[in-house]
Amino acid sequence: MKTVSFSDLYDMEYRLEIIRTKCHWENDRIPQRHHKNRESNGLMYCLDVTGGFYRGRTLLCSIEKGAIVYLPDEVQYDTLIEARKVKDATGINEYLIDFKLYDKDGIPFRLSDHIEKLPMDSKRYLNLFDQINTLSRFARKPGMKIQALLYTLLSDISEAYNSIGMDARTVDAVHKAILHIDAHHAFPLQIPEIVEMFHISESTFRRYFRRITGFSPTEYIRKLRLARAETLLMTGAYTVREVAEIVGIPDPAYFSKIYKENFGIPPADTLKQSKNA
């Protein structure tokens, strides 16, 4: 099966299908169970369980209270998990969400080829697991809302993977710089001025910017301008020259060149399409 890393999932176009959601209240050691090929991906939140996943006698992944574990589609494993005794019937030891993932071409994929304990603070994700579990237990399940929550959960985890090894204060500063660029992309923007404004070195800014957005600052600004240009052209209310000036690319020839490189057609054709619509 195709494997896509958690970090690459963030800006990928994909579809998910929730198979089932479970929560467990077991108070005793669960006997070792053999799973043949797993039939879906799984995210497990260990509220109050310990143990591990095995293949035969080989430990694949240990688990403890507070861990989030990813279980890949089509993986074989045994489990040996001990759940702590709960005080009342509402106490839950574990959440498990089973789901399928498909890329834009409908090809199924998984996020790792082995069972993986996610290397991050799980507390920030507990509320999403809680919401998914609660909504899944309704008699009339709001399927689209549950899916949206899982998309959010996977997106947040993917973003966290991309931030591993990055200084939190610098990440915050770069996010603020990105918001500034989003709001002012039609104006002349100079990277040295931006990094001075947010107190970051230019080399660090460029490195973090690419890890967060997937683009260099120049590429990002150009894509913002071109996306707005397409929207303006589709209104049919402006000429190509006017749109180029509005989005901050005053050279019409250069604007037409990069527009065609990005969209595959010249801006004049987009304008023509808008008038024929």
Backbone as CSV, one residue per row, in Angstrom:
resi,resn,N_x,N_y,N_z,CA_x,CA_y,CA_z,C_x,C_y,C_z
1,MET,0.844,-1.199,0.000,0.000,0.000,0.000,0.875,1.244,0.000
2,LYS,0.414,2.281,-0.690,1.118,3.560,-0.743,1.217,4.167,0.660
3,THR,2.383,4.745,0.982,2.594,5.375,2.282,2.909,6.852,2.090
4,VAL,2.204,7.694,2.816,2.446,9.141,2.825,2.792,9.526,4.254
5,SER,3.871,10.257,4.463,4.278,10.611,5.820,3.302,11.600,6.451
6,PHE,3.259,11.602,7.779,2.418,12.555,8.491,2.762,13.989,8.092
7,SER,4.036,14.295,7.959,4.440,15.667,7.649,3.973,16.097,6.263
8,ASP,3.890,15.162,5.304,3.464,15.503,3.944,1.944,15.594,3.808
9,LEU,1.224,15.131,4.822,-0.242,15.120,4.737,-0.826,16.526,4.777
10,TYR,-0.126,17.472,5.398,-0.684,18.792,5.710,-1.219,19.517,4.478
11,ASP,-0.435,19.533,3.389,-0.867,20.275,2.200,-1.266,19.346,1.061
12,MET,-1.693,18.132,1.419,-2.091,17.140,0.422,-3.611,17.139,0.271
13,GLU,-4.084,16.922,-0.944,-5.512,16.772,-1.200,-5.882,15.301,-1.039
14,TYR,-6.762,15.006,-0.093,-7.120,13.615,0.171,-8.539,13.528,0.712
15,ARG,-9.050,12.305,0.761,-10.387,12.032,1.277,-10.284,10.979,2.363
16,LEU,-11.103,11.099,3.387,-11.101,10.080,4.435,-12.497,9.508,4.619
17,GLU,-12.529,8.302,5.126,-13.787,7.604,5.402,-13.670,6.977,6.784
18,ILE,-14.544,7.356,7.695,-14.517,6.789,9.042,-15.223,5.442,9.030
19,ILE,-14.524,4.419,9.495,-15.088,3.065,9.525,-15.856,2.841,10.823
20,ARG,-15.227,3.169,11.929,-15.883,3.023,13.226,-15.110,3.821,14.270
21,THR,-15.773,4.118,15.362,-15.102,4.701,16.530,-15.456,3.843,17.735
22,LYS,-14.499,3.688,18.620,-14.697,2.832,19.789,-14.164,3.537,21.030
23,CYS,-14.707,3.157,22.161,-14.087,3.517,23.434,-14.187,2.293,24.335
24,HIS,-13.203,2.120,25.218,-13.126,0.915,26.030,-13.110,1.249,27.517
25,TRP,-13.730,0.365,28.282,-13.781,0.526,29.722,-13.118,-0.665,30.433
26,GLU,-12.405,-1.539,29.711,-11.909,-2.773,30.305,-11.071,-2.497,31.551
27,ASN,-11.279,-3.335,32.591,-10.539,-3.184,33.838,-9.504,-4.281,34.038
28,ASP,-9.474,-5.254,33.159,-8.568,-6.386,33.340,-7.638,-6.508,32.142
29,ARG,-6.568,-7.276,32.335,-5.637,-7.505,31.244,-6.360,-8.182,30.080
30,ILE,-6.190,-7.626,28.892,-6.810,-8.198,27.702,-5.917,-9.325,27.198
31,PRO,-6.448,-10.502,26.938,-5.602,-11.586,26.432,-4.940,-11.187,25.124
32,GLN,-3.770,-11.761,24.883,-3.069,-11.463,23.635,-3.926,-11.928,22.471
33,ARG,-4.121,-11.036,21.484,-4.978,-11.337,20.354,-4.193,-11.139,19.070
34,HIS,-4.365,-12.019,18.136,-3.679,-11.874,16.860,-4.601,-11.192,15.859
35,HIS,-4.104,-10.151,15.216,-4.848,-9.477,14.164,-4.241,-9.884,12.835
36,LYS,-5.058,-10.317,11.923,-4.542,-10.590,10.590,-4.255,-9.237,9.948
37,ASN,-4.382,-9.091,8.673,-4.160,-7.777,8.082,-5.193,-6.789,8.616
38,ARG,-4.709,-5.688,9.188,-5.630,-4.655,9.654,-6.376,-4.082,8.458
39,GLU,-7.667,-3.841,8.622,-8.502,-3.445,7.487,-8.704,-1.943,7.380
40,SER,-8.022,-1.179,8.217,-8.136,0.279,8.143,-7.004,0.899,8.947
41,ASN,-6.819,2.201,8.766,-5.917,2.943,9.638,-6.590,3.132,10.983
42,GLY,-5.791,3.371,12.016,-6.361,3.619,13.329,-5.565,4.634,14.115
43,LEU,-6.265,5.463,14.874,-5.638,6.362,15.842,-6.167,5.988,17.218
44,MET,-5.262,5.665,18.112,-5.637,5.217,19.454,-5.122,6.216,20.479
45,TYR,-6.008,6.690,21.339,-5.620,7.591,22.433,-5.661,6.786,23.725
46,CYS,-4.532,6.644,24.383,-4.432,5.832,25.603,-4.689,6.706,26.819
47,LEU,-5.921,6.736,27.265,-6.266,7.552,28.426,-5.672,6.983,29.704
48,ASP,-5.797,5.678,29.882,-5.273,5.060,31.105,-4.998,3.581,30.862
49,VAL,-4.145,3.301,29.904,-3.768,1.926,29.601,-2.252,1.833,29.459
50,THR,-1.728,0.632,29.651,-0.309,0.354,29.433,-0.209,-0.963,28.674
51,GLY,0.933,-1.218,28.102,1.132,-2.469,27.379,1.911,-2.249,26.108
52,GLY,1.544,-2.994,25.058,2.287,-2.852,23.822,1.683,-3.637,22.682
53,PHE,2.225,-3.380,21.517,1.870,-4.110,20.307,3.058,-4.980,19.917
54,TYR,2.774,-6.219,19.572,3.823,-7.205,19.307,3.590,-7.877,17.960
55,ARG,4.644,-8.458,17.436,4.532,-9.447,16.364,5.266,-10.670,16.872
56,GLY,4.486,-11.681,17.276,5.085,-12.806,17.983,5.597,-12.328,19.328
57,ARG,6.893,-12.508,19.583,7.488,-12.042,20.840,8.230,-10.718,20.677
58,THR,8.208,-10.172,19.470,8.935,-8.933,19.209,8.043,-7.726,19.508
59,LEU,8.506,-6.841,20.397,7.762,-5.640,20.735,7.865,-4.636,19.579
60,LEU,6.733,-4.252,19.040,6.696,-3.266,17.957,6.574,-1.850,18.494
61,CYS,5.787,-1.686,19.553,5.548,-0.353,20.099,4.958,-0.486,21.499
62,SER,5.596,0.126,22.482,5.038,0.134,23.833,4.085,1.309,23.971
63,ILE,3.126,1.204,24.872,2.192,2.299,25.098,2.047,2.559,26.582
64,GLU,1.663,3.788,26.897,1.472,4.188,28.273,0.405,5.273,28.320
65,LYS,0.012,5.632,29.502,-1.012,6.646,29.690,-0.631,7.930,28.947
66,GLY,-1.573,8.451,28.152,-1.347,9.702,27.452,-0.764,9.568,26.058
67,ALA,-0.448,8.335,25.629,0.144,8.152,24.298,-0.935,8.161,23.221
68,ILE,-0.549,8.639,22.034,-1.375,8.479,20.834,-0.615,7.552,19.905
69,VAL,-1.277,6.506,19.451,-0.618,5.496,18.618,-1.323,5.435,17.263
70,TYR,-0.523,5.425,16.204,-1.072,5.250,14.857,-0.900,3.796,14.440
71,LEU,-1.998,3.188,13.968,-2.007,1.794,13.522,-2.240,1.777,12.013
72,PRO,-1.251,1.384,11.219,-1.395,1.451,9.763,-2.343,0.400,9.201
73,ASP,-2.935,0.743,8.076,-3.747,-0.202,7.315,-2.863,-1.364,6.849
74,GLU,-3.426,-2.576,6.856,-2.766,-3.790,6.364,-1.511,-4.162,7.152
75,VAL,-1.530,-3.969,8.470,-0.400,-4.361,9.315,-0.853,-5.448,10.277
76,GLN,-0.011,-6.442,10.485,-0.307,-7.531,11.412,0.348,-7.246,12.762
77,TYR,-0.378,-7.548,13.831,0.213,-7.357,15.158,-0.593,-8.133,16.196
78,ASP,0.010,-8.340,17.347,-0.654,-8.869,18.531,-0.736,-7.743,19.546
79,THR,-1.688,-7.812,20.444,-1.801,-6.794,21.486,-1.723,-7.436,22.862
80,LEU,-1.138,-6.718,23.782,-1.160,-7.102,25.187,-1.286,-5.799,25.966
81,ILE,-2.509,-5.475,26.342,-2.795,-4.175,26.951,-3.481,-4.376,28.291
82,GLU,-3.032,-3.638,29.268,-3.656,-3.666,30.591,-4.307,-2.319,30.840
83,ALA,-5.618,-2.336,31.149,-6.343,-1.107,31.426,-6.493,-0.953,32.931
84,ARG,-6.271,0.271,33.402,-6.441,0.549,34.831,-7.913,0.488,35.208
85,LYS,-8.206,0.122,36.445,-9.593,0.070,36.898,-10.175,1.474,36.969
86,VAL,-11.400,1.602,36.479,-12.058,2.901,36.487,-12.976,3.002,37.694
87,LYS,-13.241,4.249,38.098,-14.029,4.455,39.311,-15.529,4.276,39.075
88,ASP,-15.976,4.567,37.843,-17.405,4.442,37.573,-17.612,4.052,36.117
89,ALA,-18.860,3.872,35.749,-19.174,3.354,34.417,-18.837,4.340,33.314
90,THR,-18.668,5.620,33.671,-18.374,6.617,32.636,-16.882,6.721,32.346
91,GLY,-16.069,6.064,33.164,-14.631,6.158,32.955,-14.197,5.414,31.700
92,ILE,-13.445,6.090,30.834,-13.009,5.492,29.575,-11.498,5.350,29.606
93,ASN,-11.008,4.192,29.222,-9.577,3.934,29.232,-8.904,4.243,27.895
94,GLU,-9.674,4.191,26.810,-9.032,4.249,25.494,-10.038,4.662,24.424
95,TYR,-9.592,5.516,23.510,-10.357,5.837,22.310,-9.667,5.202,21.106
96,LEU,-10.449,4.729,20.143,-9.886,4.198,18.904,-10.752,4.639,17.733
97,ILE,-10.134,5.296,16.755,-10.825,5.730,15.538,-10.244,4.949,14.372
98,ASP,-11.083,4.196,13.671,-10.660,3.448,12.484,-11.135,4.194,11.240
99,PHE,-10.233,4.366,10.263,-10.588,5.160,9.089,-9.764,4.742,7.876
100,LYS,-10.283,5.076,6.698,-9.600,4.853,5.434,-9.161,6.197,4.868
101,LEU,-8.028,6.201,4.148,-7.520,7.399,3.498,-7.355,7.138,2.009
102,TYR,-7.743,8.135,1.177,-7.621,8.012,-0.272,-7.021,9.305,-0.832
103,ASP,-6.079,9.169,-1.770,-5.513,10.366,-2.386,-6.484,10.916,-3.430
104,LYS,-6.097,11.994,-4.125,-7.016,12.657,-5.050,-7.433,11.767,-6.216
105,ASP,-6.649,10.698,-6.468,-6.991,9.758,-7.527,-7.779,8.557,-7.022
106,GLY,-8.138,8.577,-5.717,-8.920,7.487,-5.142,-8.092,6.296,-4.705
107,ILE,-6.755,6.454,-4.696,-5.871,5.346,-4.297,-5.699,5.359,-2.781
108,PRO,-5.959,4.233,-2.097,-5.807,4.206,-0.639,-4.350,4.357,-0.221
109,PHE,-4.139,4.982,0.927,-2.785,5.113,1.449,-2.804,5.074,2.963
110,ARG,-1.629,4.929,3.547,-1.473,4.956,4.999,-0.381,5.952,5.365
111,LEU,-0.237,6.239,6.646,0.663,7.293,7.094,1.978,6.774,7.650
112,SER,2.163,5.484,7.650,3.419,4.863,8.064,3.321,3.396,7.686
113,ASP,4.452,2.729,7.566,4.401,1.293,7.289,4.633,0.481,8.554
114,HIS,4.620,1.156,9.713,4.762,0.439,10.984,3.958,1.157,12.061
115,ILE,3.622,0.440,13.125,2.906,1.034,14.251,3.793,2.110,14.860
116,GLU,3.204,3.275,15.106,4.014,4.425,15.502,3.356,5.181,16.651
117,LYS,4.123,5.426,17.712,3.666,6.274,18.814,4.024,7.711,18.454
118,LEU,3.038,8.594,18.408,3.278,9.936,17.909,4.119,10.749,18.897
119,PRO,5.186,11.383,18.410,6.148,12.057,19.293,5.719,13.471,19.649
120,MET,4.598,13.618,20.328,4.103,14.952,20.630,3.238,14.919,21.882
121,ASP,2.967,16.097,22.429,2.115,16.220,23.608,0.680,15.893,23.224
122,SER,0.127,14.846,23.816,-1.198,14.375,23.405,-2.337,15.214,23.974
123,LYS,-2.094,15.995,25.018,-3.186,16.700,25.699,-3.927,17.654,24.773
124,ARG,-3.210,18.255,23.829,-3.838,19.237,22.949,-4.839,18.589,21.995
125,TYR,-4.785,17.245,21.862,-5.668,16.537,20.933,-6.826,15.828,21.624
126,LEU,-6.802,15.811,22.956,-7.812,15.040,23.690,-9.224,15.544,23.412
127,ASN,-9.403,16.852,23.312,-10.732,17.404,23.082,-11.317,16.920,21.755
128,LEU,-10.474,16.799,20.727,-10.966,16.312,19.433,-11.392,14.847,19.519
129,PHE,-10.587,14.023,20.206,-10.977,12.626,20.408,-12.298,12.552,21.180
130,ASP,-12.439,13.389,22.217,-13.667,13.411,23.014,-14.877,13.746,22.145
131,GLN,-14.727,14.785,21.313,-15.851,15.214,20.470,-16.239,14.136,19.463
132,ILE,-15.232,13.528,18.838,-15.518,12.475,17.852,-16.242,11.317,18.523
133,ASN,-15.766,10.917,19.699,-16.395,9.805,20.411,-17.824,10.143,20.806
134,THR,-18.049,11.364,21.323,-19.387,11.753,21.771,-20.369,11.777,20.606
135,LEU,-19.975,12.404,19.493,-20.872,12.494,18.345,-21.143,11.124,17.729
136,SER,-20.163,10.231,17.800,-20.328,8.895,17.221,-21.329,8.049,17.993
137,ARG,-21.628,8.435,19.224,-22.547,7.663,20.059,-23.983,8.179,19.963
138,PHE,-24.192,9.266,19.196,-25.552,9.766,19.009,-26.358,8.761,18.186
139,ALA,-27.659,8.700,18.451,-28.530,7.815,17.668,-28.518,8.241,16.196
140,ARG,-28.606,9.552,15.964,-28.479,10.089,14.608,-27.096,10.728,14.503
141,LYS,-26.167,10.015,13.927,-24.767,10.452,13.907,-24.567,11.544,12.848
142,PRO,-24.006,12.707,13.250,-23.699,13.761,12.269,-22.395,13.431,11.537
143,GLY,-22.513,12.585,10.519,-21.326,12.036,9.858,-20.349,13.073,9.340
144,MET,-20.868,14.131,8.694,-19.977,15.132,8.119,-19.224,15.897,9.204
145,LYS,-19.875,16.151,10.327,-19.212,16.860,11.427,-18.109,15.992,12.033
146,ILE,-18.387,14.692,12.167,-17.371,13.774,12.692,-16.180,13.723,11.744
147,GLN,-16.457,13.661,10.435,-15.376,13.667,9.455,-14.555,14.938,9.548
148,ALA,-15.232,16.082,9.686,-14.532,17.363,9.775,-13.601,17.395,10.982
149,LEU,-14.056,16.825,12.092,-13.217,16.779,13.292,-11.986,15.905,13.072
150,LEU,-12.159,14.785,12.350,-11.015,13.916,12.085,-10.045,14.587,11.118
151,TYR,-10.571,15.305,10.110,-9.697,16.083,9.227,-8.869,17.076,10.056
152,THR,-9.527,17.743,10.996,-8.836,18.711,11.860,-7.772,18.026,12.694
153,LEU,-8.110,16.871,13.255,-7.164,16.117,14.077,-5.930,15.726,13.270
154,LEU,-6.138,15.164,12.082,-5.013,14.745,11.249,-4.187,15.947,10.787
155,SER,-4.856,17.044,10.466,-4.159,18.253,10.036,-3.301,18.811,11.158
156,ASP,-3.844,18.841,12.381,-3.084,19.351,13.527,-1.868,18.476,13.815
157,ILE,-2.052,17.149,13.720,-0.929,16.242,13.954,0.132,16.435,12.878
158,SER,-0.310,16.569,11.620,0.636,16.783,10.527,1.413,18.079,10.711
159,GLU,0.712,19.134,11.122,1.383,20.422,11.363,2.403,20.293,12.484
160,ALA,2.047,19.523,13.523,2.975,19.328,14.634,4.229,18.586,14.180
161,TYR,4.071,17.592,13.289,5.234,16.887,12.741,6.157,17.863,12.020
162,ASN,5.564,18.792,11.274,6.368,19.757,10.535,7.074,20.747,11.455
163,SER,6.583,20.863,12.694,7.177,21.821,13.633,8.192,21.178,14.570
164,ILE,8.322,19.844,14.509,9.269,19.157,15.401,10.683,19.659,15.126
165,GLY,11.382,19.998,16.166,12.740,20.506,16.017,12.793,21.996,15.741
166,MET,11.635,22.653,15.754,11.580,24.084,15.494,11.283,24.828,16.793
167,ASP,11.932,25.962,16.981,11.734,26.762,18.179,10.330,27.366,18.182
168,ALA,9.596,27.198,19.283,8.188,27.617,19.341,8.033,29.121,19.144
169,ARG,8.927,29.915,19.732,8.817,31.377,19.590,9.065,31.799,18.147
170,THR,10.020,31.144,17.498,10.305,31.476,16.106,9.140,31.073,15.214
171,VAL,8.553,29.904,15.467,7.377,29.468,14.708,6.267,30.502,14.850
172,ASP,6.037,30.987,16.069,4.996,31.988,16.309,5.290,33.267,15.530
173,ALA,6.550,33.703,15.533,6.929,34.917,14.805,6.718,34.751,13.300
174,VAL,7.075,33.573,12.780,6.903,33.329,11.341,5.420,33.277,10.984
175,HIS,4.599,32.673,11.844,3.155,32.664,11.590,2.611,34.097,11.539
176,LYS,3.088,34.974,12.416,2.649,36.371,12.398,3.113,37.059,11.117
177,ALA,4.326,36.724,10.684,4.837,37.289,9.430,3.992,36.823,8.246
178,ILE,3.559,35.567,8.275,2.709,35.041,7.197,1.375,35.781,7.160
179,LEU,0.794,36.045,8.323,-0.458,36.804,8.376,-0.265,38.211,7.817
180,HIS,0.900,38.805,8.122,1.214,40.132,7.589,1.304,40.080,6.064
181,ILE,1.968,39.067,5.548,2.088,38.914,4.090,0.721,38.690,3.464
182,ASP,-0.105,37.861,4.095,-1.457,37.610,3.567,-2.247,38.908,3.421
183,ALA,-2.076,39.798,4.405,-2.857,41.040,4.418,-2.281,42.115,3.500
184,HIS,-0.987,42.007,3.146,-0.334,43.084,2.399,0.340,42.604,1.118
185,HIS,-0.082,41.433,0.600,0.648,40.853,-0.528,0.560,41.686,-1.800
186,ALA,-0.423,42.604,-1.899,-0.538,43.430,-3.099,0.419,44.625,-3.067
187,PHE,1.050,44.849,-1.923,1.997,45.957,-1.791,3.420,45.438,-1.995
188,PRO,4.361,46.336,-2.307,5.766,45.900,-2.398,6.226,45.329,-1.054
189,LEU,6.732,44.123,-1.057,7.184,43.463,0.171,8.659,43.105,0.039
190,GLN,9.435,43.505,1.026,10.852,43.195,1.049,11.132,42.281,2.235
191,ILE,11.714,41.137,1.990,11.964,40.158,3.052,12.809,40.748,4.182
192,PRO,13.891,41.507,3.890,14.671,42.104,4.986,13.822,42.980,5.915
193,GLU,12.849,43.707,5.346,11.984,44.545,6.178,11.052,43.692,7.036
194,ILE,10.561,42.595,6.468,9.651,41.714,7.213,10.374,41.062,8.383
195,VAL,11.583,40.537,8.144,12.292,39.847,9.236,12.692,40.828,10.331
196,GLU,12.984,42.078,9.942,13.304,43.087,10.959,12.073,43.417,11.791
197,MET,10.916,43.454,11.127,9.663,43.749,11.814,9.339,42.694,12.871
198,PHE,9.662,41.424,12.572,9.310,40.340,13.489,10.532,39.763,14.216
199,HIS,11.657,40.459,14.135,12.855,40.140,14.928,13.354,38.709,14.705
200,ILE,13.516,38.349,13.420,14.041,37.033,13.043,15.192,37.263,12.071
201,SER,16.188,36.408,12.126,17.234,36.503,11.110,16.665,36.033,9.779
202,GLU,17.181,36.576,8.677,16.623,36.240,7.369,16.806,34.765,7.031
203,SER,17.960,34.200,7.370,18.196,32.786,7.053,17.242,31.888,7.830
204,THR,17.021,32.203,9.110,16.081,31.416,9.925,14.662,31.572,9.403
205,PHE,14.299,32.802,9.036,12.961,33.056,8.513,12.700,32.249,7.253
206,ARG,13.654,32.268,6.346,13.473,31.552,5.087,13.372,30.045,5.324
207,ARG,14.191,29.528,6.240,14.175,28.087,6.529,12.847,27.671,7.171
208,TYR,12.387,28.417,8.191,11.138,28.098,8.864,9.946,28.317,7.940
209,PHE,10.013,29.364,7.125,8.909,29.679,6.226,8.649,28.515,5.272
210,ARG,9.706,27.951,4.716,9.543,26.838,3.787,9.006,25.601,4.500
211,ARG,9.465,25.348,5.708,8.975,24.177,6.435,7.499,24.323,6.786
212,ILE,7.060,25.551,7.086,5.671,25.768,7.487,4.736,25.791,6.288
213,THR,5.146,26.486,5.209,4.241,26.679,4.071,4.516,25.756,2.893
214,GLY,5.741,25.238,2.805,6.116,24.438,1.648,6.651,25.272,0.500
215,PHE,6.719,26.605,0.675,7.196,27.502,-0.375,8.240,28.463,0.189
216,SER,9.030,29.035,-0.698,9.875,30.157,-0.303,8.972,31.377,-0.144
217,PRO,9.402,32.424,0.582,8.557,33.625,0.705,8.174,34.213,-0.651
218,THR,9.115,34.244,-1.587,8.829,34.797,-2.910,7.772,33.979,-3.645
219,GLU,7.885,32.653,-3.591,6.899,31.783,-4.233,5.526,31.968,-3.599
220,TYR,5.512,32.082,-2.270,4.251,32.227,-1.540,3.545,33.519,-1.931
221,ILE,4.291,34.622,-1.978,3.712,35.918,-2.350,3.187,35.869,-3.782
222,ARG,3.961,35.257,-4.678,3.517,35.166,-6.059,2.225,34.371,-6.180
223,LYS,2.110,33.277,-5.454,0.892,32.463,-5.519,-0.315,33.227,-4.966
224,LEU,-0.113,33.998,-3.900,-1.204,34.816,-3.365,-1.680,35.819,-4.412
225,ARG,-0.726,36.487,-5.048,-1.078,37.498,-6.046,-1.797,36.886,-7.246
226,LEU,-1.313,35.740,-7.700,-1.927,35.109,-8.863,-3.318,34.571,-8.542
227,ALA,-3.486,34.032,-7.325,-4.816,33.536,-6.929,-5.820,34.684,-6.901
228,ARG,-5.388,35.842,-6.373,-6.293,37.000,-6.355,-6.534,37.507,-7.770
229,ALA,-5.493,37.467,-8.600,-5.637,37.915,-9.986,-6.688,37.086,-10.717
230,GLU,-6.648,35.774,-10.542,-7.635,34.914,-11.197,-9.047,35.275,-10.751
231,THR,-9.215,35.514,-9.443,-10.530,35.880,-8.919,-11.022,37.183,-9.539
232,LEU,-10.134,38.177,-9.637,-10.518,39.466,-10.209,-10.850,39.343,-11.695
233,LEU,-10.055,38.577,-12.426,-10.321,38.389,-13.858,-11.662,37.703,-14.090
234,MET,-12.005,36.760,-13.227,-13.261,36.022,-13.393,-14.488,36.911,-13.160
235,THR,-14.284,38.071,-12.505,-15.423,38.991,-12.340,-15.756,39.688,-13.656
236,GLY,-14.756,39.777,-14.542,-14.955,40.474,-15.814,-15.019,41.981,-15.688
237,ALA,-14.682,42.493,-14.505,-14.825,43.930,-14.252,-13.548,44.726,-14.500
238,TYR,-12.428,44.037,-14.763,-11.143,44.721,-14.910,-10.430,44.221,-16.160
239,THR,-9.562,45.068,-16.684,-8.695,44.633,-17.771,-7.519,43.865,-17.180
240,VAL,-6.771,43.188,-18.033,-5.590,42.458,-17.575,-4.593,43.428,-16.946
241,ARG,-4.381,44.590,-17.559,-3.445,45.564,-17.013,-3.899,46.051,-15.632
242,GLU,-5.179,46.306,-15.481,-5.699,46.768,-14.186,-5.512,45.710,-13.107
243,VAL,-5.785,44.461,-13.455,-5.619,43.375,-12.475,-4.161,43.249,-12.067
244,ALA,-3.260,43.335,-13.027,-1.830,43.240,-12.723,-1.422,44.311,-11.721
245,GLU,-1.909,45.529,-11.896,-1.566,46.621,-10.972,-2.196,46.398,-9.602
246,ILE,-3.444,45.928,-9.571,-4.145,45.717,-8.302,-3.422,44.697,-7.434
247,VAL,-2.938,43.609,-8.039,-2.315,42.531,-7.243,-0.831,42.770,-6.973
248,GLY,-0.305,43.885,-7.480,1.082,44.215,-7.149,2.117,43.724,-8.141
249,ILE,1.700,43.435,-9.396,2.645,43.040,-10.453,2.430,44.009,-11.617
250,PRO,3.003,45.205,-11.538,2.661,46.273,-12.491,3.162,46.063,-13.913
251,ASP,4.054,45.127,-14.136,4.548,44.851,-15.491,3.602,43.852,-16.160
252,PRO,2.767,44.288,-17.113,1.772,43.389,-17.720,2.390,42.192,-18.426
253,ALA,3.531,42.386,-19.069,4.166,41.274,-19.788,4.628,40.203,-18.803
254,TYR,5.272,40.638,-17.714,5.736,39.677,-16.699,4.532,39.010,-16.027
255,PHE,3.488,39.809,-15.755,2.276,39.255,-15.148,1.686,38.161,-16.029
256,SER,1.564,38.431,-17.335,1.000,37.441,-18.256,1.850,36.180,-18.311
257,LYS,3.170,36.362,-18.259,4.092,35.219,-18.329,3.914,34.292,-17.134
258,ILE,3.950,34.850,-15.895,3.866,33.980,-14.718,2.441,33.471,-14.509
259,TYR,1.446,34.228,-14.960,0.062,33.751,-14.864,-0.110,32.487,-15.698
260,LYS,0.403,32.525,-16.937,0.280,31.358,-17.811,1.063,30.177,-17.260
261,GLU,2.245,30.446,-16.672,3.035,29.365,-16.066,2.260,28.701,-14.936
262,ASN,1.489,29.481,-14.193,0.781,28.958,-13.031,-0.538,28.276,-13.404
263,PHE,-1.308,28.887,-14.329,-2.647,28.382,-14.642,-2.747,27.663,-15.987
264,GLY,-1.714,27.753,-16.792,-1.731,27.051,-18.073,-2.372,27.819,-19.209
265,ILE,-2.976,28.962,-18.915,-3.569,29.810,-19.945,-3.212,31.261,-19.642
266,PRO,-3.175,32.136,-20.638,-2.878,33.547,-20.382,-4.045,34.225,-19.670
267,PRO,-3.787,35.329,-18.963,-4.869,36.010,-18.245,-5.980,36.492,-19.172
268,ALA,-5.626,36.831,-20.413,-6.655,37.287,-21.351,-7.694,36.199,-21.596
269,ASP,-7.276,34.947,-21.593,-8.227,33.841,-21.800,-9.164,33.692,-20.604
270,THR,-8.630,33.888,-19.394,-9.487,33.837,-18.200,-10.525,34.957,-18.272
271,LEU,-10.086,36.132,-18.672,-11.002,37.260,-18.796,-12.077,36.952,-19.842
272,LYS,-11.691,36.351,-20.947,-12.638,35.996,-22.004,-13.656,34.976,-21.505
273,GLN,-13.162,33.995,-20.740,-14.063,32.977,-20.188,-15.099,33.606,-19.270
274,SER,-14.688,34.601,-18.489,-15.612,35.241,-17.554,-16.730,35.959,-18.303
275,LYS,-16.415,36.536,-19.454,-17.417,37.273,-20.222,-18.324,36.348,-21.004
276,ASN,-17.852,35.125,-21.249,-18.682,34.152,-21.963,-19.516,33.303,-21.028
277,ALA,-19.247,33.429,-19.734,-19.960,32.586,-18.747,-21.425,33.005,-18.617
